[in-house]
PDB file of C-alpha atoms (C1' of nucleotides) in Angstrom:
ATOM      1  CA  MET A   1      -0.047  -0.091   0.063  1.00 71.00           C
ATOM      2  CA  SER A   2       1.370   3.400  -0.989  1.00 86.00           C
ATOM      3  CA  HIS A   3       1.842   5.974   1.680  1.00 93.00           C
ATOM      4  CA  ILE A   4      -0.774   8.092   0.082  1.00 94.00           C
ATOM      5  CA  GLU A   5      -3.326   5.403   0.685  1.00 91.00           C
ATOM      6  CA  LEU A   6      -2.017   4.545   3.993  1.00 92.00           C
ATOM      7  CA  LEU A   7      -2.818   8.030   4.860  1.00 94.00           C
ATOM      8  CA  LYS A   8      -6.284   8.271   3.395  1.00 92.00           C
ATOM      9  CA  ASN A   9      -7.274   5.018   4.867  1.00 88.00           C
ATOM     10  CA  HIS A  10      -6.833   6.755   8.195  1.00 90.00           C
ATOM     11  CA  GLU A  11      -8.528  10.031   7.436  1.00 90.00           C
ATOM     12  CA  LEU A  12      -5.343  12.030   7.317  1.00 94.00           C
ATOM     13  CA  LYS A  13      -4.638  14.105   4.020  1.00 96.00           C
ATOM     14  CA  ALA A  14      -1.725  13.121   2.105  1.00 96.00           C
ATOM     15  CA  THR A  15       0.245  16.211   2.625  1.00 96.00           C
ATOM     16  CA  PRO A  16       3.904  16.447   1.222  1.00 96.00           C
ATOM     17  CA  GLN A  17       5.165  16.854   4.615  1.00 96.00           C
ATOM     18  CA  ARG A  18       3.370  13.805   5.822  1.00 97.00           C
ATOM     19  CA  LEU A  19       4.797  11.773   2.691  1.00 96.00           C
ATOM     20  CA  CYS A  20       8.260  13.031   3.446  1.00 96.00           C
ATOM     21  CA  ILE A  21       8.207  11.842   7.238  1.00 97.00           C
ATOM     22  CA  LEU A  22       6.836   8.432   6.128  1.00 97.00           C
ATOM     23  CA  ASP A  23       9.418   8.092   3.452  1.00 96.00           C
ATOM     24  CA  THR A  24      12.215   8.924   5.918  1.00 96.00           C
ATOM     25  CA  LEU A  25      10.942   6.197   8.325  1.00 95.00           C
ATOM     26  CA  GLN A  26      10.659   3.890   5.322  1.00 94.00           C
ATOM     27  CA  ASP A  27      14.414   4.494   4.343  1.00 93.00           C
ATOM     28  CA  CYS A  28      15.562   4.327   7.799  1.00 91.00           C
ATOM     29  CA  GLY A  29      13.388   1.547   9.117  1.00 89.00           C
ATOM     30  CA  HIS A  30      13.968   2.985  12.748  1.00 86.00           C
ATOM     31  CA  ALA A  31      14.590   6.772  13.398  1.00 92.00           C
ATOM     32  CA  THR A  32      14.768   8.847  16.369  1.00 92.00           C
ATOM     33  CA  LEU A  33      13.189  12.285  16.095  1.00 93.00           C
ATOM     34  CA  GLU A  34      16.603  13.783  15.789  1.00 91.00           C
ATOM     35  CA  ASP A  35      17.335  11.604  12.823  1.00 92.00           C
ATOM     36  CA  ILE A  36      14.132  12.686  11.139  1.00 94.00           C
ATOM     37  CA  GLN A  37      14.821  16.313  11.935  1.00 93.00           C
ATOM     38  CA  LYS A  38      18.161  15.966  10.347  1.00 92.00           C
ATOM     39  CA  ILE A  39      17.265  13.978   7.196  1.00 93.00           C
ATOM     40  CA  ILE A  40      14.212  16.052   6.691  1.00 92.00           C
ATOM     41  CA  ARG A  41      16.233  19.126   6.748  1.00 87.00           C
ATOM     42  CA  ASP A  42      18.069  18.287   3.539  1.00 84.00           C
ATOM     43  CA  LYS A  43      15.251  16.991   1.487  1.00 84.00           C
ATOM     44  CA  HIS A  44      12.718  19.639   2.774  1.00 88.00           C
ATOM     45  CA  PRO A  45      14.377  22.412   4.734  1.00 88.00           C
ATOM     46  CA  THR A  46      10.995  24.406   5.297  1.00 91.00           C
ATOM     47  CA  LEU A  47       9.432  21.535   7.036  1.00 94.00           C
ATOM     48  CA  SER A  48       8.959  22.797  10.730  1.00 95.00           C
ATOM     49  CA  LEU A  49       9.772  21.077  13.653  1.00 95.00           C
ATOM     50  CA  SER A  50       6.296  21.591  15.027  1.00 96.00           C
ATOM     51  CA  THR A  51       4.884  19.728  11.954  1.00 97.00           C
ATOM     52  CA  ILE A  52       7.077  16.852  12.734  1.00 97.00           C
ATOM     53  CA  TYR A  53       5.857  16.666  16.165  1.00 97.00           C
ATOM     54  CA  ARG A  54       2.310  17.052  15.320  1.00 97.00           C
ATOM     55  CA  ASN A  55       2.511  14.401  12.388  1.00 97.00           C
ATOM     56  CA  LEU A  56       4.407  11.890  14.310  1.00 97.00           C
ATOM     57  CA  SER A  57       2.083  12.086  17.075  1.00 96.00           C
ATOM     58  CA  ASP A  58      -0.987  12.096  14.774  1.00 96.00           C
ATOM     59  CA  MET A  59       0.287   9.123  13.127  1.00 96.00           C
ATOM     60  CA  VAL A  60       1.116   7.431  16.203  1.00 94.00           C
ATOM     61  CA  GLN A  61      -2.395   8.082  17.370  1.00 92.00           C
ATOM     62  CA  LYS A  62      -3.673   6.417  14.158  1.00 91.00           C
ATOM     63  CA  ASP A  63      -1.424   3.397  14.554  1.00 88.00           C
ATOM     64  CA  ILE A  64       0.460   4.410  11.183  1.00 92.00           C
ATOM     65  CA  VAL A  65       3.759   4.735  13.113  1.00 94.00           C
ATOM     66  CA  SER A  66       4.849   3.086  16.050  1.00 92.00           C
ATOM     67  CA  GLU A  67       6.847   4.458  18.807  1.00 90.00           C
ATOM     68  CA  VAL A  68       9.492   2.186  19.987  1.00 86.00           C
ATOM     69  CA  LYS A  69      10.916   2.571  23.437  1.00 84.00           C
ATOM     70  CA  LEU A  70      14.227   1.017  24.405  1.00 77.00           C
ATOM     71  CA  ALA A  71      16.232   1.122  27.355  1.00 70.00           C
ATOM     72  CA  ASN A  72      19.180   3.433  27.148  1.00 70.00           C
ATOM     73  CA  ARG A  73      18.269   4.612  23.788  1.00 78.00           C
ATOM     74  CA  LYS A  74      16.261   7.563  22.406  1.00 84.00           C
ATOM     75  CA  ASP A  75      12.787   6.664  21.501  1.00 87.00           C
ATOM     76  CA  HIS A  76      12.644   5.440  17.732  1.00 90.00           C
ATOM     77  CA  PHE A  77       9.735   5.900  15.371  1.00 94.00           C
ATOM     78  CA  GLU A  78       8.780   3.206  12.625  1.00 93.00           C
ATOM     79  CA  ILE A  79       6.221   2.553  10.058  1.00 93.00           C
ATOM     80  CA  SER A  80       3.780   0.047  11.872  1.00 89.00           C
ATOM     81  CA  LYS A  81       4.208  -3.582  10.707  1.00 81.00           C
ATOM     82  CA  ALA A  82       3.819  -7.061  11.975  1.00 68.00           C
ATOM     83  CA  LYS A  83       4.915  -7.857  15.556  1.00 69.00           C
ATOM     84  CA  HIS A  84       8.566  -8.296  15.940  1.00 69.00           C
ATOM     85  CA  VAL A  85      11.500  -8.203  18.447  1.00 75.00           C
ATOM     86  CA  HIS A  86      14.108  -5.895  18.468  1.00 77.00           C
ATOM     87  CA  LEU A  87      17.605  -6.967  18.737  1.00 79.00           C
ATOM     88  CA  VAL A  88      19.847  -4.133  20.024  1.00 76.00           C
ATOM     89  CA  CYS A  89      23.490  -4.385  19.701  1.00 78.00           C
ATOM     90  CA  GLN A  90      25.233  -2.943  22.867  1.00 74.00           C
ATOM     91  CA  LYS A  91      28.486  -2.472  20.782  1.00 76.00           C
ATOM     92  CA  CYS A  92      27.420  -0.954  17.684  1.00 79.00           C
ATOM     93  CA  GLY A  93      24.276   0.223  18.492  1.00 75.00           C
ATOM     94  CA  LYS A  94      22.525  -1.419  15.480  1.00 79.00           C
ATOM     95  CA  ILE A  95      18.838  -2.457  15.737  1.00 78.00           C
ATOM     96  CA  GLU A  96      17.679  -5.493  13.884  1.00 80.00           C
ATOM     97  CA  ASP A  97      14.382  -6.732  13.735  1.00 78.00           C
ATOM     98  CA  PHE A  98      13.604 -10.310  14.354  1.00 78.00           C
ATOM     99  CA  LEU A  99      10.150 -12.084  13.561  1.00 73.00           C
ATOM    100  CA  ILE A 100       9.088 -14.462  16.234  1.00 69.00           C
ATOM    101  CA  GLU A 101       6.347 -16.064  17.753  1.00 69.00           C
ATOM    102  CA  THR A 102       5.996 -15.172  21.429  1.00 70.00           C
ATOM    103  CA  SER A 103       2.410 -16.557  21.769  1.00 72.00           C
ATOM    104  CA  ASP A 104       3.426 -19.409  24.167  1.00 73.00           C
ATOM    105  CA  LEU A 105       4.869 -16.947  26.409  1.00 71.00           C
ATOM    106  CA  ALA A 106       1.556 -14.910  26.217  1.00 75.00           C
ATOM    107  CA  LYS A 107      -0.339 -18.171  26.847  1.00 76.00           C
ATOM    108  CA  GLU A 108       1.570 -18.801  29.819  1.00 75.00           C
ATOM    109  CA  ILE A 109       0.879 -15.303  31.209  1.00 74.00           C
ATOM    110  CA  GLU A 110      -2.549 -15.668  30.524  1.00 76.00           C
ATOM    111  CA  ARG A 111      -2.621 -19.395  32.304  1.00 79.00           C
ATOM    112  CA  ALA A 112      -0.626 -17.994  35.529  1.00 76.00           C
ATOM    113  CA  THR A 113      -2.380 -14.500  35.860  1.00 76.00           C
ATOM    114  CA  GLY A 114      -5.847 -14.706  34.364  1.00 78.00           C
ATOM    115  CA  ASP A 115      -5.014 -11.789  32.386  1.00 78.00           C
ATOM    116  CA  LYS A 116      -5.676 -11.242  28.806  1.00 76.00           C
ATOM    117  CA  VAL A 117      -2.700 -10.563  26.730  1.00 74.00           C
ATOM    118  CA  LEU A 118      -3.202  -8.021  24.212  1.00 71.00           C
ATOM    119  CA  ASP A 119      -0.247  -7.405  22.176  1.00 63.00           C
ATOM    120  CA  ASP A 120       3.656  -7.441  22.970  1.00 60.00           C
ATOM    121  CA  THR A 121       6.877  -5.633  22.412  1.00 67.00           C
ATOM    122  CA  LEU A 122       9.969  -7.117  23.070  1.00 71.00           C
ATOM    123  CA  SER A 123      13.596  -6.233  22.830  1.00 76.00           C
ATOM    124  CA  PHE A 124      16.828  -8.144  23.567  1.00 76.00           C
ATOM    125  CA  ASP A 125      20.118  -6.356  24.115  1.00 75.00           C
ATOM    126  CA  VAL A 126      22.630  -8.422  22.002  1.00 78.00           C
ATOM    127  CA  ILE A 127      26.167  -8.282  20.851  1.00 77.00           C
ATOM    128  CA  CYS A 128      25.598  -8.820  17.193  1.00 78.00           C
ATOM    129  CA  LYS A 129      27.260 -11.065  14.901  1.00 81.00           C
ATOM    130  CA  ASP A 130      29.500  -8.465  13.380  1.00 83.00           C
ATOM    131  CA  CYS A 131      30.659  -7.290  16.377  1.00 81.00           C
ATOM    132  CA  LEU A 132      31.240 -10.732  17.641  1.00 79.00           C
ATOM    133  CA  SER A 133      33.370 -11.511  14.893  1.00 82.00           C
ATOM    134  CA  ALA A 134      35.289  -8.283  14.771  1.00 78.00           C
ATOM    135  CA  LYS A 135      37.005  -9.022  18.093  1.00 60.00           C
TER     136      LYS A 135
ATOM    137  CA  MET B   1      19.961  -5.464  51.868  1.00 72.00           C
ATOM    138  CA  SER B   2      19.055  -2.185  53.380  1.00 89.00           C
ATOM    139  CA  HIS B   3      19.071   0.843  51.126  1.00 95.00           C
ATOM    140  CA  ILE B   4      22.141   2.331  52.848  1.00 95.00           C
ATOM    141  CA  GLU B   5      24.105  -0.732  52.071  1.00 93.00           C
ATOM    142  CA  LEU B   6      22.914  -0.783  48.511  1.00 93.00           C
ATOM    143  CA  LEU B   7      24.009   2.637  48.215  1.00 95.00           C
ATOM    144  CA  LYS B   8      27.399   2.117  49.925  1.00 93.00           C
ATOM    145  CA  ASN B   9      28.019  -0.895  47.806  1.00 90.00           C
ATOM    146  CA  HIS B  10      28.036   1.282  44.859  1.00 91.00           C
ATOM    147  CA  GLU B  11      30.204   3.987  46.059  1.00 91.00           C
ATOM    148  CA  LEU B  12      27.376   6.559  46.666  1.00 95.00           C
ATOM    149  CA  LYS B  13      26.704   8.322  50.006  1.00 96.00           C
ATOM    150  CA  ALA B  14      23.788   7.482  51.814  1.00 97.00           C
ATOM    151  CA  THR B  15      22.162  10.687  51.780  1.00 97.00           C
ATOM    152  CA  PRO B  16      18.679  11.208  53.424  1.00 96.00           C
ATOM    153  CA  GLN B  17      17.646  12.449  49.832  1.00 97.00           C
ATOM    154  CA  ARG B  18      18.562   9.319  47.874  1.00 97.00           C
ATOM    155  CA  LEU B  19      17.278   7.147  50.766  1.00 97.00           C
ATOM    156  CA  CYS B  20      14.055   9.070  50.331  1.00 97.00           C
ATOM    157  CA  ILE B  21      13.971   8.263  46.669  1.00 97.00           C
ATOM    158  CA  LEU B  22      14.745   4.627  47.272  1.00 97.00           C
ATOM    159  CA  ASP B  23      12.085   4.448  49.937  1.00 96.00           C
ATOM    160  CA  THR B  24       9.390   6.121  47.446  1.00 96.00           C
ATOM    161  CA  LEU B  25      10.588   3.520  44.681  1.00 96.00           C
ATOM    162  CA  GLN B  26      10.221   0.692  47.178  1.00 95.00           C
ATOM    163  CA  ASP B  27       6.544   1.948  48.320  1.00 94.00           C
ATOM    164  CA  CYS B  28       5.398   2.290  44.569  1.00 91.00           C
ATOM    165  CA  GLY B  29       6.904  -0.563  42.863  1.00 89.00           C
ATOM    166  CA  HIS B  30       6.969   1.449  39.699  1.00 87.00           C
ATOM    167  CA  ALA B  31       6.998   5.367  39.604  1.00 92.00           C
ATOM    168  CA  THR B  32       7.222   7.938  36.859  1.00 93.00           C
ATOM    169  CA  LEU B  33       9.728  11.008  37.692  1.00 94.00           C
ATOM    170  CA  GLU B  34       6.214  13.077  38.222  1.00 92.00           C
ATOM    171  CA  ASP B  35       4.968  10.479  40.910  1.00 93.00           C
ATOM    172  CA  ILE B  36       8.186  10.619  42.634  1.00 95.00           C
ATOM    173  CA  GLN B  37       8.256  14.252  42.823  1.00 93.00           C
ATOM    174  CA  LYS B  38       4.599  14.493  44.266  1.00 93.00           C
ATOM    175  CA  ILE B  39       5.304  11.860  46.589  1.00 94.00           C
ATOM    176  CA  ILE B  40       8.591  13.337  47.671  1.00 93.00           C
ATOM    177  CA  ARG B  41       7.029  16.896  48.091  1.00 88.00           C
ATOM    178  CA  ASP B  42       4.951  15.844  50.940  1.00 84.00           C
ATOM    179  CA  LYS B  43       7.682  13.702  53.079  1.00 85.00           C
ATOM    180  CA  HIS B  44      10.762  16.149  52.219  1.00 89.00           C
ATOM    181  CA  PRO B  45       9.537  19.262  50.824  1.00 89.00           C
ATOM    182  CA  THR B  46      12.938  20.598  50.447  1.00 91.00           C
ATOM    183  CA  LEU B  47      14.078  17.949  48.204  1.00 95.00           C
ATOM    184  CA  SER B  48      15.087  19.908  45.064  1.00 95.00           C
ATOM    185  CA  LEU B  49      14.187  18.708  41.511  1.00 96.00           C
ATOM    186  CA  SER B  50      17.576  18.767  40.348  1.00 96.00           C
ATOM    187  CA  THR B  51      18.631  16.458  43.211  1.00 97.00           C
ATOM    188  CA  ILE B  52      15.931  13.885  42.160  1.00 97.00           C
ATOM    189  CA  TYR B  53      17.179  14.320  38.405  1.00 98.00           C
ATOM    190  CA  ARG B  54      20.651  13.854  39.552  1.00 97.00           C
ATOM    191  CA  ASN B  55      20.399  10.939  41.664  1.00 98.00           C
ATOM    192  CA  LEU B  56      18.015   8.981  39.664  1.00 97.00           C
ATOM    193  CA  SER B  57      20.619   9.372  36.880  1.00 96.00           C
ATOM    194  CA  ASP B  58      23.377   8.218  39.047  1.00 97.00           C
ATOM    195  CA  MET B  59      21.585   5.330  40.399  1.00 96.00           C
ATOM    196  CA  VAL B  60      20.443   4.222  37.164  1.00 94.00           C
ATOM    197  CA  GLN B  61      24.171   4.486  36.068  1.00 93.00           C
ATOM    198  CA  LYS B  62      25.033   2.304  38.825  1.00 92.00           C
ATOM    199  CA  ASP B  63      22.063  -0.178  38.121  1.00 89.00           C
ATOM    200  CA  ILE B  64      20.660   0.435  41.571  1.00 93.00           C
ATOM    201  CA  VAL B  65      17.499   1.785  39.704  1.00 95.00           C
ATOM    202  CA  SER B  66      16.179   0.687  36.516  1.00 92.00           C
ATOM    203  CA  GLU B  67      14.538   2.826  33.981  1.00 90.00           C
ATOM    204  CA  VAL B  68      11.543   1.208  32.503  1.00 86.00           C
ATOM    205  CA  LYS B  69      10.566   2.215  29.101  1.00 84.00           C
ATOM    206  CA  LEU B  70       6.852   1.333  27.844  1.00 77.00           C
ATOM    207  CA  ALA B  71       5.314   2.221  24.722  1.00 71.00           C
ATOM    208  CA  ASN B  72       2.489   4.943  25.267  1.00 71.00           C
ATOM    209  CA  ARG B  73       3.399   5.502  28.910  1.00 79.00           C
ATOM    210  CA  LYS B  74       5.729   7.688  30.646  1.00 85.00           C
ATOM    211  CA  ASP B  75       9.271   6.295  31.784  1.00 88.00           C
ATOM    212  CA  HIS B  76       8.999   4.323  35.048  1.00 91.00           C
ATOM    213  CA  PHE B  77      11.609   3.737  37.672  1.00 94.00           C
ATOM    214  CA  GLU B  78      12.071   0.951  40.037  1.00 94.00           C
ATOM    215  CA  ILE B  79      14.625  -0.732  42.276  1.00 94.00           C
ATOM    216  CA  SER B  80      16.570  -2.987  40.035  1.00 91.00           C
ATOM    217  CA  LYS B  81      15.640  -6.658  40.717  1.00 83.00           C
ATOM    218  CA  ALA B  82      15.629  -9.921  38.960  1.00 70.00           C
ATOM    219  CA  LYS B  83      14.365 -10.211  35.440  1.00 70.00           C
ATOM    220  CA  HIS B  84      10.665  -9.932  34.925  1.00 71.00           C
ATOM    221  CA  VAL B  85       8.104  -9.199  32.519  1.00 76.00           C
ATOM    222  CA  HIS B  86       6.026  -6.007  32.711  1.00 78.00           C
ATOM    223  CA  LEU B  87       2.028  -6.614  32.228  1.00 80.00           C
ATOM    224  CA  VAL B  88       0.381  -3.403  31.619  1.00 78.00           C
ATOM    225  CA  CYS B  89      -3.295  -3.237  31.807  1.00 79.00           C
ATOM    226  CA  GLN B  90      -4.663  -0.936  28.906  1.00 75.00           C
ATOM    227  CA  LYS B  91      -7.699  -0.363  30.799  1.00 78.00           C
ATOM    228  CA  CYS B  92      -6.867   0.575  34.279  1.00 80.00           C
ATOM    229  CA  GLY B  93      -3.094   1.342  33.833  1.00 76.00           C
ATOM    230  CA  LYS B  94      -1.917  -1.135  36.332  1.00 80.00           C
ATOM    231  CA  ILE B  95       1.620  -2.599  35.725  1.00 79.00           C
ATOM    232  CA  GLU B  96       2.097  -5.881  37.404  1.00 80.00           C
ATOM    233  CA  ASP B  97       5.442  -7.771  37.201  1.00 79.00           C
ATOM    234  CA  PHE B  98       5.575 -11.461  36.175  1.00 79.00           C
ATOM    235  CA  LEU B  99       8.669 -13.614  36.734  1.00 74.00           C
ATOM    236  CA  ILE B 100       9.261 -15.909  33.628  1.00 69.00           C
ATOM    237  CA  GLU B 101      11.989 -17.733  31.977  1.00 70.00           C
ATOM    238  CA  THR B 102      12.557 -16.109  28.722  1.00 70.00           C
ATOM    239  CA  SER B 103      15.932 -17.881  27.897  1.00 71.00           C
ATOM    240  CA  ASP B 104      14.245 -20.178  25.341  1.00 73.00           C
ATOM    241  CA  LEU B 105      13.583 -17.112  23.349  1.00 71.00           C
ATOM    242  CA  ALA B 106      16.983 -15.998  23.624  1.00 74.00           C
ATOM    243  CA  LYS B 107      18.458 -19.107  22.673  1.00 76.00           C
ATOM    244  CA  GLU B 108      16.283 -19.309  19.672  1.00 75.00           C
ATOM    245  CA  ILE B 109      17.432 -15.813  18.547  1.00 74.00           C
ATOM    246  CA  GLU B 110      20.995 -16.846  19.284  1.00 75.00           C
ATOM    247  CA  ARG B 111      20.450 -19.704  16.776  1.00 79.00           C
ATOM    248  CA  ALA B 112      18.844 -17.827  14.169  1.00 76.00           C
ATOM    249  CA  THR B 113      20.938 -14.808  14.125  1.00 75.00           C
ATOM    250  CA  GLY B 114      24.263 -15.533  15.467  1.00 77.00           C
ATOM    251  CA  ASP B 115      23.989 -12.676  17.739  1.00 77.00           C
ATOM    252  CA  LYS B 116      24.853 -12.936  21.401  1.00 76.00           C
ATOM    253  CA  VAL B 117      21.890 -12.179  23.629  1.00 73.00           C
ATOM    254  CA  LEU B 118      22.801 -10.058  26.792  1.00 71.00           C
ATOM    255  CA  ASP B 119      19.972  -9.344  28.648  1.00 63.00           C
ATOM    256  CA  ASP B 120      16.122  -8.727  28.086  1.00 60.00           C
ATOM    257  CA  THR B 121      13.127  -6.469  28.650  1.00 67.00           C
ATOM    258  CA  LEU B 122       9.851  -7.517  27.844  1.00 72.00           C
ATOM    259  CA  SER B 123       6.423  -5.947  28.294  1.00 77.00           C
ATOM    260  CA  PHE B 124       2.935  -7.314  27.367  1.00 77.00           C
ATOM    261  CA  ASP B 125      -0.130  -5.162  26.966  1.00 76.00           C
ATOM    262  CA  VAL B 126      -2.946  -6.903  28.964  1.00 79.00           C
ATOM    263  CA  ILE B 127      -6.583  -6.310  30.176  1.00 78.00           C
ATOM    264  CA  CYS B 128      -6.017  -7.536  33.902  1.00 80.00           C
ATOM    265  CA  LYS B 129      -8.037  -9.823  35.567  1.00 83.00           C
ATOM    266  CA  ASP B 130      -9.807  -7.292  37.575  1.00 84.00           C
ATOM    267  CA  CYS B 131     -10.569  -5.154  34.456  1.00 83.00           C
ATOM    268  CA  LEU B 132     -11.897  -8.492  32.810  1.00 81.00           C
ATOM    269  CA  SER B 133     -14.048  -9.319  35.734  1.00 83.00           C
ATOM    270  CA  ALA B 134     -15.702  -5.852  35.977  1.00 78.00           C
ATOM    271  CA  LYS B 135     -17.145  -5.920  32.856  1.00 60.00           C
TER     272      LYS B 135
ATOM    273  C1'  DT C   1      39.121  17.034  56.890  1.00 78.72           C
ATOM    274  C1'  DT C   2      37.700  16.519  52.564  1.00 78.72           C
ATOM    275  C1'  DA C   3      35.578  14.891  48.435  1.00 78.72           C
ATOM    276  C1'  DA C   4      30.721  14.407  47.217  1.00 78.72           C
ATOM    277  C1'  DA C   5      26.263  15.990  47.371  1.00 78.72           C
ATOM    278  C1'  DT C   6      22.646  19.459  47.874  1.00 78.72           C
ATOM    279  C1'  DG C   7      19.626  23.437  46.893  1.00 78.72           C
ATOM    280  C1'  DC C   8      19.074  27.349  44.264  1.00 78.72           C
ATOM    281  C1'  DA C   9      18.453  30.096  40.366  1.00 78.72           C
ATOM    282  C1'  DA C  10      19.439  30.359  35.688  1.00 78.72           C
ATOM    283  C1'  DA C  11      20.265  28.216  31.012  1.00 78.72           C
ATOM    284  C1'  DA C  12      19.576  25.050  27.840  1.00 78.72           C
ATOM    285  C1'  DA C  13      16.671  21.568  25.701  1.00 78.72           C
ATOM    286  C1'  DA C  14      12.474  19.647  24.330  1.00 78.72           C
ATOM    287  C1'  DT C  15       7.686  19.869  23.242  1.00 78.72           C
ATOM    288  C1'  DT C  16       3.343  22.366  22.629  1.00 78.72           C
ATOM    289  C1'  DT C  17       0.016  25.649  21.249  1.00 78.72           C
ATOM    290  C1'  DG C  18      -2.125  29.922  18.864  1.00 78.72           C
ATOM    291  C1'  DC C  19      -3.125  31.847  14.810  1.00 78.72           C
ATOM    292  C1'  DA C  20      -3.119  33.542  10.060  1.00 78.72           C
ATOM    293  C1'  DG C  21      -2.489  31.691   5.860  1.00 78.72           C
ATOM    294  C1'  DA C  22      -1.746  27.914   2.374  1.00 78.72           C
ATOM    295  C1'  DC C  23      -3.295  23.746   0.512  1.00 78.72           C
ATOM    296  C1'  DG C  24      -5.562  18.902  -0.350  1.00 78.72           C
ATOM    297  C1'  DT C  25      -9.889  17.161  -1.620  1.00 78.72           C
TER     298       DT C  25
ATOM    299  C1'  DA D   1     -15.232  26.316  -1.070  1.00 78.72           C
ATOM    300  C1'  DC D   2     -14.172  24.122   3.325  1.00 78.72           C
ATOM    301  C1'  DG D   3     -12.067  22.340   6.646  1.00 78.72           C
ATOM    302  C1'  DT D   4      -7.672  20.416   7.587  1.00 78.72           C
ATOM    303  C1'  DC D   5      -2.795  21.535   7.797  1.00 78.72           C
ATOM    304  C1'  DT D   6       1.357  24.322   7.942  1.00 78.72           C
ATOM    305  C1'  DG D   7       4.813  27.469   9.280  1.00 78.72           C
ATOM    306  C1'  DC D   8       6.250  30.609  12.530  1.00 78.72           C
ATOM    307  C1'  DA D   9       6.898  32.543  16.730  1.00 78.72           C
ATOM    308  C1'  DA D  10       6.012  32.482  21.486  1.00 78.72           C
ATOM    309  C1'  DA D  11       4.784  29.859  25.466  1.00 78.72           C
ATOM    310  C1'  DT D  12       5.293  25.954  28.160  1.00 78.72           C
ATOM    311  C1'  DT D  13       7.468  21.974  30.141  1.00 78.72           C
ATOM    312  C1'  DT D  14      11.327  19.195  30.830  1.00 78.72           C
ATOM    313  C1'  DT D  15      16.109  18.658  31.786  1.00 78.72           C
ATOM    314  C1'  DT D  16      20.814  20.375  32.841  1.00 78.72           C
ATOM    315  C1'  DT D  17      24.283  23.116  34.641  1.00 78.72           C
ATOM    316  C1'  DG D  18      27.254  26.441  37.738  1.00 78.72           C
ATOM    317  C1'  DC D  19      28.368  27.323  41.968  1.00 78.72           C
ATOM    318  C1'  DA D  20      28.354  28.705  47.036  1.00 78.72           C
ATOM    319  C1'  DT D  21      27.175  25.715  51.031  1.00 78.72           C
ATOM    320  C1'  DT D  22      26.379  21.835  53.435  1.00 78.72           C
ATOM    321  C1'  DT D  23      27.147  16.995  54.780  1.00 78.72           C
ATOM    322  C1'  DA D  24      28.451  11.990  55.120  1.00 78.72           C
ATOM    323  C1'  DA D  25      32.318   9.298  56.063  1.00 78.72           C
TER     324       DA D  25
END
DNA sequence: TTAAATGCAAAAAATTTGCAGACGT
DNA sequence: ACGTCTGCAAATTTTTTGCATTTAA
């Protein structure tokens, strides 16, 4: 689905600013607010900071974009996609995605607590393959 | 271990301010910076905001306190303890801890990626038992 | 006694808001 | 044409810092 459709499907106008933000997220995979500002400053120098704030916030509300919170790192934003685990390399800082079935854990929690598990976000701190082999 | 020992073991002086912050975290289990300010304002009205910031930051550095980042919620602080999962109720906002063995997941990730998994932080969004039965 | 810690006030950084004009549909 | 969206500047909120004084060890 194109970003234009994506926005329209969520009752948001497909403005160049919003498309620019989405393109940036698409290119980066993960990006902090700072990253986004910096990248956008080149492509679209007149795009204001408040517009970035407002649109990220709106798109997170609409669940077009996800805000990813990780320990010891600035918050990242990304285009919402299927559930995955974040692998955060403590050496080089790279963040990999890893698709995984976590429903067994969810089931176990439901059994033990009586709660209903809705959704999950999971991250692991790792030393990535590249950093391991660089030693 | 007392909070005094806890601080001394980490080369931090056991000041009344630090003890007050730790007591507050102990009582609350989880607390946002705002919570901490509010609670401390009563017990110890002269404890300054910058001291709270500085000490939380120092104690997180020393790993006495953990900063818990959760999607769509303000960051929480808590006294560091054994690894556990956070269950965040989307209805009432309550956060429960749930001790669980996640090493199988870690193993699976290591096998599939070649990374070394160091540590984990995991949270699940739930509707808690109480909210479920309140319907 | 002495290095570390605190409070205060001020600075800096991050985020939000109001509003007049521009723009997507 | 209409209501939404934007840029700008200003307001607000959050976090950090410098420094004189106090305090734990």
